[in-house]
CSV table of C-alpha atoms in Angstrom, one decimal:
chain,number,residue,atom,x,y,z
A,14,MET,CA,0.0,0.0,0.0
A,15,ALA,CA,1.5,3.2,-1.2
A,16,GLY,CA,-1.2,5.5,-1.7
A,17,GLY,CA,-1.3,7.4,1.8
A,18,LEU,CA,-0.5,11.2,1.5
A,19,GLY,CA,2.1,11.0,4.4
A,20,LYS,CA,1.1,14.4,5.6
A,21,ARG,CA,3.4,14.1,8.7
A,22,MET,CA,6.3,14.1,6.4
A,23,SER,CA,5.8,17.8,5.7
A,24,SER,CA,7.1,17.2,2.3
A,25,THR,CA,5.7,17.6,-1.4
A,26,LYS,CA,7.2,14.2,-2.3
A,27,ALA,CA,5.4,10.8,-2.0
A,28,LYS,CA,6.0,9.2,1.3
A,29,VAL,CA,7.3,6.1,-0.2
A,30,LEU,CA,9.8,8.1,-2.4
A,31,HIS,CA,11.8,9.3,0.6
A,32,GLU,CA,15.1,7.7,0.6
A,33,ILE,CA,17.0,5.6,3.1
A,34,ASN,CA,20.6,4.6,2.1
A,35,GLY,CA,20.1,6.1,-1.3
A,36,PHE,CA,17.0,4.1,-2.3
A,37,PRO,CA,13.3,5.2,-1.9
A,38,MET,CA,11.3,3.3,0.7
A,39,ILE,CA,9.3,1.5,-1.9
A,40,TYR,CA,12.4,-0.1,-3.1
A,41,TYR,CA,12.8,-2.0,0.0
A,42,VAL,CA,9.1,-3.0,0.1
A,43,ILE,CA,9.2,-4.5,-3.3
A,44,GLN,CA,12.5,-6.4,-2.4
A,45,ASN,CA,10.5,-7.8,0.7
A,46,ALA,CA,7.8,-9.0,-1.7
A,47,LEU,CA,10.4,-10.5,-4.1
A,48,SER,CA,12.1,-12.3,-1.0
A,49,VAL,CA,8.8,-14.5,-0.5
A,50,GLN,CA,8.5,-15.1,-4.3
A,51,ALA,CA,5.6,-13.0,-4.9
A,52,GLU,CA,4.1,-13.8,-8.3
A,53,ARG,CA,2.6,-10.5,-8.9
A,54,MET,CA,2.7,-7.3,-7.0
A,55,PHE,CA,-0.3,-4.8,-6.9
A,56,ILE,CA,1.0,-1.3,-5.8
A,57,VAL,CA,-1.8,0.9,-4.5
A,58,VAL,CA,-1.1,4.6,-5.3
A,59,GLY,CA,-2.9,7.9,-5.3
A,60,LYS,CA,-2.1,11.4,-6.5
A,61,TYR,CA,1.6,10.5,-6.9
A,62,LYS,CA,1.1,7.5,-9.2
A,63,LYS,CA,3.4,8.9,-11.9
A,64,GLU,CA,6.1,9.9,-9.6
A,65,ILE,CA,6.1,6.3,-8.0
A,66,SER,CA,5.7,4.2,-11.2
A,67,ASP,CA,8.6,6.5,-12.8
A,68,SER,CA,10.8,5.9,-9.7
A,69,VAL,CA,10.0,2.1,-9.7
A,70,SER,CA,10.8,1.7,-13.4
A,71,THR,CA,14.3,2.9,-12.8
A,72,LEU,CA,15.1,0.4,-10.0
A,73,PHE,CA,14.2,-2.9,-11.3
A,74,SER,CA,14.7,-5.1,-14.1
A,75,GLN,CA,11.9,-5.6,-16.8
A,76,GLU,CA,11.3,-9.1,-15.4
A,77,VAL,CA,10.4,-7.5,-12.0
A,78,LEU,CA,8.4,-4.7,-13.6
A,79,ASP,CA,6.4,-7.3,-15.6
A,80,LYS,CA,5.1,-8.5,-12.1
A,81,ILE,CA,4.0,-5.1,-11.0
A,82,VAL,CA,0.4,-3.7,-11.4
A,83,PHE,CA,-0.3,-0.1,-10.2
A,84,VAL,CA,-3.8,0.3,-8.6
A,85,VAL,CA,-5.2,3.8,-8.2
A,86,GLN,CA,-6.9,4.3,-4.8
A,87,PRO,CA,-9.5,7.0,-5.3
A,88,GLU,CA,-9.1,10.1,-3.1
A,89,SER,CA,-12.0,12.1,-1.5
A,90,MET,CA,-12.4,15.7,-0.2
A,91,MET,CA,-13.2,15.9,3.5
A,92,ASP,CA,-13.7,19.3,5.0
A,93,GLY,CA,-12.0,20.9,2.0
A,94,THR,CA,-8.9,18.7,2.4
A,95,LEU,CA,-7.8,15.9,-0.1
A,96,CYS,CA,-7.5,12.6,1.8
A,97,SER,CA,-7.3,8.9,1.1
A,98,LEU,CA,-9.8,6.7,2.9
A,99,GLY,CA,-7.5,4.3,4.7
A,100,THR,CA,-6.1,0.8,4.5
A,101,GLY,CA,-9.3,-0.9,4.2
A,102,ASP,CA,-10.2,1.3,1.2
A,103,ALA,CA,-6.6,0.6,-0.3
A,104,VAL,CA,-7.2,-3.1,-0.3
A,105,ARG,CA,-10.8,-2.6,-1.7
A,106,ALA,CA,-9.2,-0.9,-4.8
A,107,CYS,CA,-7.3,-4.0,-5.6
A,108,LEU,CA,-10.4,-6.3,-5.6
A,109,ALA,CA,-11.5,-5.5,-9.2
A,110,GLU,CA,-7.8,-6.1,-10.4
A,111,PHE,CA,-7.9,-9.4,-8.6
A,112,ASP,CA,-10.9,-10.4,-10.6
A,113,ASN,CA,-9.2,-9.6,-13.9
A,114,HIS,CA,-6.5,-12.3,-13.1
A,115,ASP,CA,-9.0,-14.8,-12.1
A,116,TYR,CA,-7.2,-16.0,-9.1
A,117,PRO,CA,-8.7,-19.0,-7.2
A,118,SER,CA,-10.2,-18.6,-3.7
A,119,ASN,CA,-7.2,-20.0,-2.1
A,120,THR,CA,-4.7,-17.6,-3.4
A,121,ARG,CA,-2.5,-16.0,-0.6
A,122,VAL,CA,-2.4,-12.2,-0.6
A,123,LEU,CA,0.5,-10.7,1.3
A,124,ILE,CA,-0.4,-7.1,2.3
A,125,LEU,CA,2.6,-4.9,3.1
A,126,SER,CA,2.7,-1.1,3.9
A,127,GLY,CA,4.9,1.2,1.8
A,128,ASP,CA,6.2,2.8,4.7
A,129,VAL,CA,7.5,-0.1,6.5
A,130,PRO,CA,10.6,-0.9,4.5
A,131,PHE,CA,12.6,-3.2,7.0
A,132,ILE,CA,11.1,-6.5,7.9
A,133,ASP,CA,12.9,-9.6,9.2
A,134,LYS,CA,13.1,-11.8,6.0
A,135,ASP,CA,12.8,-15.1,8.1
A,136,GLU,CA,9.7,-13.8,9.8
A,137,LEU,CA,8.1,-12.6,6.8
A,138,MET,CA,8.6,-15.8,5.0
A,139,SER,CA,7.1,-17.6,7.8
A,140,LEU,CA,4.0,-15.3,7.8
A,141,SER,CA,3.7,-15.7,4.0
A,142,THR,CA,3.6,-19.5,4.1
A,143,SER,CA,0.9,-19.4,6.9
A,144,THR,CA,-2.6,-18.8,5.0
A,145,ASN,CA,-4.9,-16.4,6.7
A,146,SER,CA,-2.5,-14.9,9.4
A,147,ILE,CA,-1.5,-11.6,10.8
A,148,MET,CA,1.8,-10.5,12.3
A,149,ALA,CA,1.9,-9.5,15.9
A,150,ALA,CA,4.6,-8.6,18.5
A,151,ASN,CA,4.7,-8.9,22.2
A,152,VAL,CA,6.4,-5.6,23.3
A,153,HIS,CA,7.2,-3.9,26.6
A,154,ASP,CA,5.7,-0.6,25.7
A,155,PRO,CA,2.7,-0.9,23.4
A,156,THR,CA,1.8,2.8,23.6
A,157,GLY,CA,0.2,3.8,20.2
A,158,TYR,CA,-0.1,0.5,18.5
A,159,GLY,CA,-3.4,-1.5,18.1
A,160,ARG,CA,-3.9,-4.4,20.4
A,161,ILE,CA,-4.1,-8.0,19.4
A,162,PHE,CA,-6.5,-10.2,21.4
A,163,LEU,CA,-6.4,-14.1,21.2
A,164,ASP,CA,-9.1,-16.6,21.5
A,165,GLU,CA,-8.8,-19.9,23.6
A,166,SER,CA,-7.4,-21.6,20.5
A,167,GLY,CA,-4.7,-19.0,20.0
A,168,HIS,CA,-6.3,-17.5,16.9
A,169,LEU,CA,-7.3,-13.8,16.5
A,170,SER,CA,-10.2,-12.9,18.5
A,171,TYR,CA,-10.2,-9.1,17.8
A,172,ILE,CA,-8.1,-6.0,17.1
A,173,MET,CA,-8.6,-2.8,19.0
A,174,GLU,CA,-7.0,0.6,18.0
A,175,HIS,CA,-5.0,2.1,20.8
A,176,ALA,CA,-7.3,5.2,21.0
A,177,LEU,CA,-10.3,3.0,21.5
A,178,CYS,CA,-9.0,0.7,24.2
A,179,ASP,CA,-10.5,0.8,27.7
A,180,ASP,CA,-7.9,0.6,30.8
A,181,GLU,CA,-8.0,-3.2,30.7
A,182,GLN,CA,-7.2,-3.4,27.0
A,183,LEU,CA,-4.4,-0.9,27.2
A,184,ALA,CA,-2.7,-3.4,29.6
A,185,CYS,CA,-2.4,-5.8,26.7
A,186,THR,CA,1.2,-6.0,25.2
A,187,PHE,CA,0.3,-8.0,22.0
A,188,VAL,CA,0.2,-5.5,19.2
A,189,ASN,CA,-0.5,-5.4,15.5
A,190,ALA,CA,2.6,-5.3,13.3
A,191,GLY,CA,0.4,-4.4,10.3
A,192,ILE,CA,1.4,-7.2,7.9
A,193,TYR,CA,-1.2,-9.6,6.7
A,194,ASN,CA,-1.5,-12.7,4.6
A,195,LEU,CA,-5.0,-13.4,3.8
A,196,SER,CA,-6.8,-15.8,1.3
A,197,MET,CA,-8.5,-14.2,-1.7
A,198,LYS,CA,-11.8,-15.8,-0.1
A,199,VAL,CA,-11.2,-14.0,3.0
A,200,LEU,CA,-10.6,-10.7,1.4
A,201,LYS,CA,-13.6,-10.9,-1.0
A,202,GLU,CA,-15.9,-11.8,1.7
A,203,SER,CA,-14.9,-9.2,4.3
A,204,ILE,CA,-13.3,-6.1,2.5
A,205,PRO,CA,-16.6,-4.9,0.8
A,206,LYS,CA,-18.3,-5.1,4.1
A,207,ILE,CA,-16.0,-2.8,6.1
A,208,GLU,CA,-17.6,0.3,7.2
A,209,ILE,CA,-16.1,3.7,7.7
A,210,ASN,CA,-14.6,4.0,11.2
A,211,THR,CA,-16.3,7.3,12.6
A,212,HIS,CA,-13.3,8.0,14.9
A,213,LYS,CA,-10.7,8.1,12.1
A,214,MET,CA,-13.2,8.8,9.2
A,215,GLU,CA,-11.3,5.9,7.2
A,216,PHE,CA,-12.1,2.2,6.3
A,217,LEU,CA,-9.6,0.3,8.5
A,218,LEU,CA,-8.2,-3.0,7.3
A,219,THR,CA,-7.9,-4.2,10.8
A,220,ASP,CA,-11.8,-4.4,10.8
A,221,PHE,CA,-11.7,-7.4,8.2
A,222,TYR,CA,-11.9,-10.0,10.9
A,223,LEU,CA,-15.4,-8.9,11.8
A,224,PHE,CA,-16.8,-10.2,8.5
A,225,THR,CA,-15.2,-13.5,8.2
A,226,ASP,CA,-15.7,-16.8,10.2
A,227,THR,CA,-12.2,-18.1,8.8
A,228,PRO,CA,-9.6,-18.6,11.8
A,229,ILE,CA,-7.0,-16.1,11.6
A,230,CYS,CA,-3.6,-17.3,12.8
A,231,VAL,CA,-1.3,-14.9,14.7
A,232,CYS,CA,2.5,-15.0,13.9
A,233,PHE,CA,4.6,-13.3,16.5
A,234,SER,CA,7.5,-11.4,15.3
A,235,SER,CA,10.5,-10.6,17.5
A,236,SER,CA,9.9,-6.8,17.2
A,237,VAL,CA,7.4,-4.4,15.6
A,238,PRO,CA,8.7,-3.4,12.0
A,239,LYS,CA,9.2,0.4,12.2
A,240,ASN,CA,6.8,2.6,10.3
A,241,MET,CA,8.5,5.8,8.7
A,242,ASN,CA,5.9,8.4,9.5
A,243,THR,CA,8.0,11.5,9.5
A,244,LEU,CA,11.2,12.7,8.2
A,245,ASN,CA,12.9,12.3,11.7
A,246,ASP,CA,12.1,8.5,11.4
A,247,LEU,CA,14.2,8.1,8.3
A,248,PRO,CA,17.7,8.4,9.9
A,249,ILE,CA,17.0,5.7,12.4
A,250,ARG,CA,17.5,3.0,9.7
A,251,LEU,CA,20.2,4.7,7.7
A,252,HIS,CA,22.8,2.2,9.0
A,253,GLN,CA,20.5,-0.9,9.4
A,254,ASN,CA,20.2,-3.7,6.9
C-alpha cells in the first residue's frame, strides 16, 4: 500500500519516495515481496502514481516490472482537504484487479505497507506461508499500537485501536505489526463489508476479521517493524540492513 499522502512527512514528495541509504522506501518494500517469491505485486497509489511508477521503473529489471500492477486508490475531499480513505479502502481498490486475473479462492495475498521498509526476512517468509495470518509482536511498551487479542485456541479474537482501548485493553502487550497474509476468499468476503470508522473517518483494514468466520492465525515477530511516519524517523534506519 503506497497511496497514503504522508502528511506527517511535511514534504511535497510521495511518502514512499523518501530515501534511506540512497533508495526510496518503496524499493525495500518491493524487495521484501520478491524475497517471498511474490508472483505479482499490486502497488496501491494515489495522486503520486506517476512519480512512484517512474521511480520504480528505474530501480528494477523488466522481469520484475512485468510482475507489477499499479492500482489507483480514489481520493476524497473531506472538510475541504484531499485525503485517502484508509487501508481498508486501499485493499478494496485491488479487488477489481484481482478479478481481472481470475485468482482461485485459496490464493494467498500478502499485504505490506509502503512505509515499512525493513522486515525480518525469515519472519516474513514464515508469515507468507501461513494462510490467513496476521503478524503481531509482544512488546514492553505498546503505547500507540493497536492491540491484538487471542481466543482460547490462540487464533485472532479481535483487534482494537489504541485510542479506542479501555484501561484493561491498554494493559495488553500483544500489538498489531500491520502485515497480513490473507486468502482471496477472506478478502472478497470481508473487505467490501468494512464500514467507515467514525473516529478516524477511514475504512480500516483491521476490521476485516469482523466479516469472516475463517480462523486467523497470529504469527509473532521478535519486534514491531518500524513505520517511517516522519522525516525524523528516516535516519533511524540509515545504517541498518
